[in-house]
Amino acid sequence: MFESFRVETKQRTGLVDITDDIVACIRTSKVKHGLACVYCPHTTAAITINENCDPSVQTDITNILSKLIPQNAGYAHSEGNADAHAKAAVIGSSRMLFIEDGKPVLGRWQGVFLCEFDGPRTREVRVKICKE
Ligand code: ZN
């Protein structure tokens, strides 16, 4: 079994801080020490861990990805969202977190983010929590 929650994204691209949702999933599980796998079951969204203090970092990450992988560049995929698929592939679908004392172990400036690359949409995040 796994916990899950939904995220309503508001823009085509952007990072959404889901750290509090992960904390809530771990609390619900009652696991004090173990691992949490945070997974996104979508082909044009991804999961990452990065700075959640200064929001300009999130803006820079999305802008850098958009420069590297432009929206329209003669792609083969005909849906018009080939860039979003490629960005999601680069970032990846999941991240693993340690759980200690019932909380995710993160650096002082770190948060967990859903990366939206083809929004706005309703996204699902799944969290598999295992006891140590
Ligand atoms: Zn597509």
Short mmCIF file of C-alpha atoms in Angstrom, two decimals, residues 22-126:
data_model
loop_
_atom_site.label_atom_id
_atom_site.label_comp_id
_atom_site.label_asym_id
_atom_site.label_seq_id
_atom_site.Cartn_x
_atom_site.Cartn_y
_atom_site.Cartn_z
CA ILE A 22 5.09 14.31 2.66
CA VAL A 23 5.35 15.08 6.39
CA ALA A 24 1.60 14.39 6.70
CA CYS A 25 1.89 11.05 4.84
CA ILE A 26 4.70 9.93 7.16
CA ARG A 27 2.69 11.00 10.22
CA THR A 28 -0.33 8.99 8.97
CA SER A 29 1.86 5.91 8.47
CA LYS A 30 3.10 6.10 12.09
CA VAL A 31 6.52 4.90 10.85
CA LYS A 32 9.26 6.43 13.02
CA HIS A 33 12.36 5.10 11.24
CA GLY A 34 12.50 3.96 7.66
CA LEU A 35 12.32 5.17 4.08
CA ALA A 36 9.77 7.11 2.06
CA CYS A 37 9.75 6.83 -1.72
CA VAL A 38 8.01 9.85 -3.24
CA TYR A 39 6.76 8.97 -6.71
CA CYS A 40 4.90 10.85 -9.42
CA PRO A 41 2.85 8.65 -11.83
CA HIS A 42 2.86 11.17 -14.69
CA THR A 43 4.94 11.51 -17.86
CA THR A 44 5.17 15.31 -17.87
CA ALA A 45 5.77 15.99 -14.18
CA ALA A 46 8.62 15.01 -11.87
CA ILE A 47 9.87 15.00 -8.28
CA THR A 48 12.97 16.75 -6.99
CA ILE A 49 14.56 17.99 -3.77
CA ASN A 50 16.01 21.48 -3.69
CA GLU A 51 16.02 24.82 -1.88
CA ASN A 52 12.65 25.88 -0.50
CA CYS A 53 13.82 29.05 1.22
CA ASP A 54 14.47 31.48 -1.65
CA PRO A 55 11.74 31.01 -4.31
CA SER A 56 14.01 32.52 -6.98
CA VAL A 57 15.85 29.17 -7.03
CA GLN A 58 12.64 27.47 -8.22
CA THR A 59 12.22 30.14 -10.91
CA ASP A 60 15.82 29.67 -12.05
CA ILE A 61 15.45 25.88 -12.25
CA THR A 62 12.36 26.10 -14.46
CA ASN A 63 13.92 28.86 -16.60
CA ILE A 64 17.16 26.92 -17.09
CA LEU A 65 15.24 23.78 -18.10
CA SER A 66 13.14 25.81 -20.55
CA LYS A 67 16.30 27.24 -22.14
CA LEU A 68 17.89 23.80 -22.44
CA ILE A 69 14.66 22.17 -23.68
CA PRO A 70 12.49 24.76 -25.52
CA GLN A 71 8.75 24.18 -25.89
CA ASN A 72 8.83 24.10 -29.70
CA ALA A 73 11.90 22.70 -31.42
CA GLY A 74 10.62 20.38 -34.14
CA TYR A 75 10.00 17.38 -31.91
CA ALA A 76 8.59 14.07 -33.21
CA HIS A 77 5.90 13.79 -30.48
CA SER A 78 2.75 15.39 -31.92
CA GLU A 79 0.93 16.38 -28.70
CA GLY A 80 2.88 19.63 -28.40
CA ASN A 81 4.32 18.69 -25.02
CA ALA A 82 7.49 16.87 -26.04
CA ASP A 83 9.54 19.37 -24.02
CA ALA A 84 7.55 18.46 -20.91
CA HIS A 85 8.23 14.74 -21.41
CA ALA A 86 11.96 15.43 -21.83
CA LYS A 87 12.13 17.71 -18.76
CA ALA A 88 10.32 15.09 -16.66
CA ALA A 89 12.78 12.44 -17.88
CA VAL A 90 15.76 14.63 -16.94
CA ILE A 91 14.49 15.35 -13.41
CA GLY A 92 13.03 11.89 -12.73
CA SER A 93 9.83 10.41 -11.34
CA SER A 94 10.86 9.78 -7.73
CA ARG A 95 13.06 10.64 -4.78
CA MET A 96 13.90 8.60 -1.69
CA LEU A 97 13.87 10.15 1.78
CA PHE A 98 15.13 8.83 5.13
CA ILE A 99 12.60 8.89 7.96
CA GLU A 100 13.94 9.55 11.46
CA ASP A 101 11.77 10.26 14.52
CA GLY A 102 8.67 10.23 12.30
CA LYS A 103 9.96 13.03 10.06
CA PRO A 104 11.68 13.20 6.66
CA VAL A 105 15.41 13.90 6.92
CA LEU A 106 16.14 17.00 4.83
CA GLY A 107 18.87 19.61 4.85
CA ARG A 108 18.09 22.91 6.47
CA TRP A 109 17.29 24.62 3.16
CA GLN A 110 15.76 21.61 1.38
CA GLY A 111 12.19 20.87 0.42
CA VAL A 112 10.50 18.29 -1.79
CA PHE A 113 8.93 19.58 -4.99
CA LEU A 114 6.52 18.40 -7.62
CA CYS A 115 7.88 19.77 -10.91
CA GLU A 116 5.07 20.64 -13.31
CA PHE A 117 6.06 20.80 -16.99
CA ASP A 118 2.68 20.64 -18.76
CA GLY A 119 0.16 22.28 -16.47
CA PRO A 120 -2.09 23.48 -15.19
CA ARG A 121 -3.31 20.02 -14.19
CA THR A 122 -4.32 17.90 -11.24
CA ARG A 123 -1.36 15.72 -10.32
CA GLU A 124 -1.11 12.75 -8.03
CA VAL A 125 1.86 12.06 -5.78
CA ARG A 126 2.31 8.59 -4.25
#
